[in-house]
């Protein structure tokens, strides 16, 4: 599981730790977080690839910013897959289409060193969580909502 680095100051950031018997996680709310180096928030060095799942209507606006913030190392791959926006598109069929694309990745194939990133609204977050659970139990994923 990705661990947060605690030594980096951010202006205009609120952080809350959520503790449950089976999971501890941190929720970070802030302004312009995508403009930051995400390695300062989360240790991303152990991941071999990042899979960003987003809505097609916001991909061009936010995905390049996220990729820049990921600052992938030369051996890390970044893949971006789109979903059509709207609750009507939150279907098993659409989840399976993304899963097939992820399973088709080579060099490296999907494994527990793959990090899924949900970039968008609630539907994308729901779908990414479902995809992570269905694809590979224990697969890490981070939700990055574009609205609150």
PDB file of C-alpha atoms in Angstrom:
ATOM      1  CA  UNK A   1       0.000   0.000   0.000  1.00  0.00           C
ATOM      2  CA  UNK A   2       1.304   3.453  -0.864  1.00  0.00           C
ATOM      3  CA  UNK A   3       2.512   5.335   2.183  1.00  0.00           C
ATOM      4  CA  UNK A   4       2.236   9.093   2.545  1.00  0.00           C
ATOM      5  CA  UNK A   5       5.381  11.082   3.198  1.00  0.00           C
ATOM      6  CA  UNK A   6       4.759  13.363   6.156  1.00  0.00           C
ATOM      7  CA  UNK A   7       7.529  15.922   5.771  1.00  0.00           C
ATOM      8  CA  UNK A   8       6.278  17.970   2.828  1.00  0.00           C
ATOM      9  CA  UNK A   9       4.432  21.227   3.527  1.00  0.00           C
ATOM     10  CA  UNK A  10       1.569  22.214   1.259  1.00  0.00           C
ATOM     11  CA  UNK A  11      -0.230  25.479   1.423  1.00  0.00           C
ATOM     12  CA  UNK A  12      -4.012  25.332   1.561  1.00  0.00           C
ATOM     13  CA  UNK A  13      -4.236  21.636   2.365  1.00  0.00           C
ATOM     14  CA  UNK A  14      -6.438  19.723   4.791  1.00  0.00           C
ATOM     15  CA  UNK A  15      -5.550  16.182   5.738  1.00  0.00           C
ATOM     16  CA  UNK A  16      -7.574  13.630   7.694  1.00  0.00           C
ATOM     17  CA  UNK A  17      -6.602  10.096   8.601  1.00  0.00           C
ATOM     18  CA  UNK A  18      -9.330   7.468   8.426  1.00  0.00           C
ATOM     19  CA  UNK A  19      -8.696   4.436  10.629  1.00  0.00           C
ATOM     20  CA  UNK A  20     -10.624   1.202  10.309  1.00  0.00           C
ATOM     21  CA  UNK A  21      -9.760  -2.275  11.582  1.00  0.00           C
ATOM     22  CA  UNK A  22      -8.719  -3.499   8.139  1.00  0.00           C
ATOM     23  CA  UNK A  23      -7.514  -0.279   6.534  1.00  0.00           C
ATOM     24  CA  UNK A  24      -5.877   3.002   7.397  1.00  0.00           C
ATOM     25  CA  UNK A  25      -5.978   5.689   4.761  1.00  0.00           C
ATOM     26  CA  UNK A  26      -5.527   9.402   4.490  1.00  0.00           C
ATOM     27  CA  UNK A  27      -7.793  11.869   2.758  1.00  0.00           C
ATOM     28  CA  UNK A  28      -6.039  14.955   1.427  1.00  0.00           C
ATOM     29  CA  UNK A  29      -8.076  17.940   0.306  1.00  0.00           C
ATOM     30  CA  UNK A  30      -6.309  20.885  -1.205  1.00  0.00           C
ATOM     31  CA  UNK A  31      -6.108  23.449  -3.904  1.00  0.00           C
ATOM     32  CA  UNK A  32      -4.103  22.699  -7.052  1.00  0.00           C
ATOM     33  CA  UNK A  33      -2.826  19.361  -5.758  1.00  0.00           C
ATOM     34  CA  UNK A  34      -2.355  18.165  -9.335  1.00  0.00           C
ATOM     35  CA  UNK A  35       0.241  20.898  -9.758  1.00  0.00           C
ATOM     36  CA  UNK A  36       2.364  19.295  -7.045  1.00  0.00           C
ATOM     37  CA  UNK A  37       4.952  16.554  -7.319  1.00  0.00           C
ATOM     38  CA  UNK A  38       2.825  13.583  -6.211  1.00  0.00           C
ATOM     39  CA  UNK A  39       5.963  11.820  -4.954  1.00  0.00           C
ATOM     40  CA  UNK A  40       5.827  14.367  -2.126  1.00  0.00           C
ATOM     41  CA  UNK A  41       2.404  13.028  -1.084  1.00  0.00           C
ATOM     42  CA  UNK A  42       2.762   9.315  -1.729  1.00  0.00           C
ATOM     43  CA  UNK A  43       5.752   7.026  -2.188  1.00  0.00           C
ATOM     44  CA  UNK A  44       5.350   5.999  -5.830  1.00  0.00           C
ATOM     45  CA  UNK A  45       8.811   4.502  -6.317  1.00  0.00           C
ATOM     46  CA  UNK A  46       7.763   0.839  -5.993  1.00  0.00           C
ATOM     47  CA  UNK A  47       5.156   0.961  -8.761  1.00  0.00           C
ATOM     48  CA  UNK A  48       6.102  -0.237 -12.232  1.00  0.00           C
ATOM     49  CA  UNK A  49       3.164   1.431 -13.934  1.00  0.00           C
ATOM     50  CA  UNK A  50       0.315   3.846 -13.431  1.00  0.00           C
ATOM     51  CA  UNK A  51      -3.118   3.333 -14.974  1.00  0.00           C
ATOM     52  CA  UNK A  52      -5.233   6.476 -15.030  1.00  0.00           C
ATOM     53  CA  UNK A  53      -8.966   5.956 -15.512  1.00  0.00           C
ATOM     54  CA  UNK A  54     -10.817   9.148 -16.364  1.00  0.00           C
ATOM     55  CA  UNK A  55     -13.838  10.539 -18.175  1.00  0.00           C
ATOM     56  CA  UNK A  56     -13.340  11.321 -21.832  1.00  0.00           C
ATOM     57  CA  UNK A  57     -14.703  14.865 -21.403  1.00  0.00           C
ATOM     58  CA  UNK A  58     -12.048  15.841 -18.821  1.00  0.00           C
ATOM     59  CA  UNK A  59      -9.089  13.803 -20.053  1.00  0.00           C
ATOM     60  CA  UNK A  60      -7.441  16.619 -21.991  1.00  0.00           C
ATOM     61  CA  UNK A  61      -7.899  19.096 -19.150  1.00  0.00           C
ATOM     62  CA  UNK A  62      -6.590  17.049 -16.205  1.00  0.00           C
ATOM     63  CA  UNK A  63      -4.661  13.943 -17.379  1.00  0.00           C
ATOM     64  CA  UNK A  64      -1.556  15.819 -18.640  1.00  0.00           C
ATOM     65  CA  UNK A  65      -1.391  17.654 -15.306  1.00  0.00           C
ATOM     66  CA  UNK A  66      -1.620  14.368 -13.389  1.00  0.00           C
ATOM     67  CA  UNK A  67       1.025  12.696 -15.551  1.00  0.00           C
ATOM     68  CA  UNK A  68       3.333  15.645 -14.965  1.00  0.00           C
ATOM     69  CA  UNK A  69       2.717  15.378 -11.208  1.00  0.00           C
ATOM     70  CA  UNK A  70       3.452  11.649 -11.258  1.00  0.00           C
ATOM     71  CA  UNK A  71       6.895  12.386 -12.673  1.00  0.00           C
ATOM     72  CA  UNK A  72       7.343   8.777 -13.716  1.00  0.00           C
ATOM     73  CA  UNK A  73      10.806   7.306 -13.500  1.00  0.00           C
ATOM     74  CA  UNK A  74      12.222   6.009 -16.809  1.00  0.00           C
ATOM     75  CA  UNK A  75      11.196   2.429 -15.958  1.00  0.00           C
ATOM     76  CA  UNK A  76       7.603   3.376 -15.027  1.00  0.00           C
ATOM     77  CA  UNK A  77       4.840   3.345 -17.625  1.00  0.00           C
ATOM     78  CA  UNK A  78       1.724   5.551 -17.671  1.00  0.00           C
ATOM     79  CA  UNK A  79      -1.495   4.480 -19.393  1.00  0.00           C
ATOM     80  CA  UNK A  80      -4.712   6.494 -19.676  1.00  0.00           C
ATOM     81  CA  UNK A  81      -8.110   4.907 -20.318  1.00  0.00           C
ATOM     82  CA  UNK A  82     -11.380   6.776 -20.804  1.00  0.00           C
ATOM     83  CA  UNK A  83     -14.920   6.139 -19.692  1.00  0.00           C
ATOM     84  CA  UNK A  84     -17.947   7.971 -21.023  1.00  0.00           C
ATOM     85  CA  UNK A  85     -19.273  10.326 -18.356  1.00  0.00           C
ATOM     86  CA  UNK A  86     -22.567   9.972 -16.519  1.00  0.00           C
ATOM     87  CA  UNK A  87     -24.125   7.464 -14.154  1.00  0.00           C
ATOM     88  CA  UNK A  88     -25.779   5.704 -17.078  1.00  0.00           C
ATOM     89  CA  UNK A  89     -22.321   4.494 -18.140  1.00  0.00           C
ATOM     90  CA  UNK A  90     -21.559   2.903 -14.758  1.00  0.00           C
ATOM     91  CA  UNK A  91     -22.065  -0.635 -16.057  1.00  0.00           C
ATOM     92  CA  UNK A  92     -20.439  -4.037 -15.834  1.00  0.00           C
ATOM     93  CA  UNK A  93     -19.913  -3.936 -19.608  1.00  0.00           C
ATOM     94  CA  UNK A  94     -17.932  -0.685 -19.427  1.00  0.00           C
ATOM     95  CA  UNK A  95     -15.904  -1.954 -16.463  1.00  0.00           C
ATOM     96  CA  UNK A  96     -15.059  -5.106 -18.421  1.00  0.00           C
ATOM     97  CA  UNK A  97     -13.903  -3.041 -21.419  1.00  0.00           C
ATOM     98  CA  UNK A  98     -11.391  -1.209 -19.216  1.00  0.00           C
ATOM     99  CA  UNK A  99     -10.321  -4.458 -17.535  1.00  0.00           C
ATOM    100  CA  UNK A 100      -9.655  -6.026 -20.955  1.00  0.00           C
ATOM    101  CA  UNK A 101      -7.493  -3.043 -21.918  1.00  0.00           C
ATOM    102  CA  UNK A 102      -5.555  -3.247 -18.648  1.00  0.00           C
ATOM    103  CA  UNK A 103      -5.073  -7.011 -19.008  1.00  0.00           C
ATOM    104  CA  UNK A 104      -3.733  -6.364 -22.513  1.00  0.00           C
ATOM    105  CA  UNK A 105      -0.854  -4.292 -21.154  1.00  0.00           C
ATOM    106  CA  UNK A 106       2.559  -5.828 -21.681  1.00  0.00           C
ATOM    107  CA  UNK A 107       6.007  -4.939 -20.454  1.00  0.00           C
ATOM    108  CA  UNK A 108       5.058  -4.955 -17.649  1.00  0.00           C
ATOM    109  CA  UNK A 109       1.765  -6.800 -17.340  1.00  0.00           C
ATOM    110  CA  UNK A 110      -0.653  -5.743 -14.616  1.00  0.00           C
ATOM    111  CA  UNK A 111       0.390  -6.906 -11.159  1.00  0.00           C
ATOM    112  CA  UNK A 112       0.412  -5.574  -7.597  1.00  0.00           C
ATOM    113  CA  UNK A 113       3.049  -3.047  -8.617  1.00  0.00           C
ATOM    114  CA  UNK A 114       0.437  -1.372 -10.821  1.00  0.00           C
ATOM    115  CA  UNK A 115      -1.291   1.675  -9.333  1.00  0.00           C
ATOM    116  CA  UNK A 116      -4.745   2.644 -10.572  1.00  0.00           C
ATOM    117  CA  UNK A 117      -5.634   6.330 -10.388  1.00  0.00           C
ATOM    118  CA  UNK A 118      -9.231   7.477 -10.641  1.00  0.00           C
ATOM    119  CA  UNK A 119      -9.366  10.968 -12.163  1.00  0.00           C
ATOM    120  CA  UNK A 120     -12.819  12.514 -12.297  1.00  0.00           C
ATOM    121  CA  UNK A 121     -16.195  12.544 -10.642  1.00  0.00           C
ATOM    122  CA  UNK A 122     -18.041  10.003  -8.526  1.00  0.00           C
ATOM    123  CA  UNK A 123     -18.833   7.617 -11.373  1.00  0.00           C
ATOM    124  CA  UNK A 124     -15.142   7.293 -12.289  1.00  0.00           C
ATOM    125  CA  UNK A 125     -14.227   6.752  -8.634  1.00  0.00           C
ATOM    126  CA  UNK A 126     -16.881   4.056  -8.252  1.00  0.00           C
ATOM    127  CA  UNK A 127     -15.810   2.333 -11.451  1.00  0.00           C
ATOM    128  CA  UNK A 128     -12.091   2.468 -10.645  1.00  0.00           C
ATOM    129  CA  UNK A 129     -12.650   0.966  -7.195  1.00  0.00           C
ATOM    130  CA  UNK A 130     -14.774  -1.785  -8.713  1.00  0.00           C
ATOM    131  CA  UNK A 131     -12.209  -2.418 -11.468  1.00  0.00           C
ATOM    132  CA  UNK A 132      -9.359  -2.605  -8.941  1.00  0.00           C
ATOM    133  CA  UNK A 133     -11.233  -5.136  -6.840  1.00  0.00           C
ATOM    134  CA  UNK A 134     -12.325  -7.254  -9.769  1.00  0.00           C
ATOM    135  CA  UNK A 135      -8.998  -7.098 -11.588  1.00  0.00           C
ATOM    136  CA  UNK A 136      -6.655  -8.109  -8.796  1.00  0.00           C
ATOM    137  CA  UNK A 137      -7.475  -8.314  -5.099  1.00  0.00           C
ATOM    138  CA  UNK A 138      -5.237  -5.959  -3.134  1.00  0.00           C
ATOM    139  CA  UNK A 139      -4.449  -3.720  -6.109  1.00  0.00           C
ATOM    140  CA  UNK A 140      -3.758  -0.178  -4.904  1.00  0.00           C
ATOM    141  CA  UNK A 141      -5.764   2.697  -6.248  1.00  0.00           C
ATOM    142  CA  UNK A 142      -6.027   6.390  -5.518  1.00  0.00           C
ATOM    143  CA  UNK A 143      -9.104   8.500  -6.104  1.00  0.00           C
ATOM    144  CA  UNK A 144      -8.482  11.998  -7.424  1.00  0.00           C
ATOM    145  CA  UNK A 145     -11.847  13.745  -7.681  1.00  0.00           C
ATOM    146  CA  UNK A 146     -12.028  16.795  -9.890  1.00  0.00           C
ATOM    147  CA  UNK A 147     -15.034  18.147  -7.973  1.00  0.00           C
ATOM    148  CA  UNK A 148     -16.221  18.001  -4.373  1.00  0.00           C
TER     149      UNK A 148
END
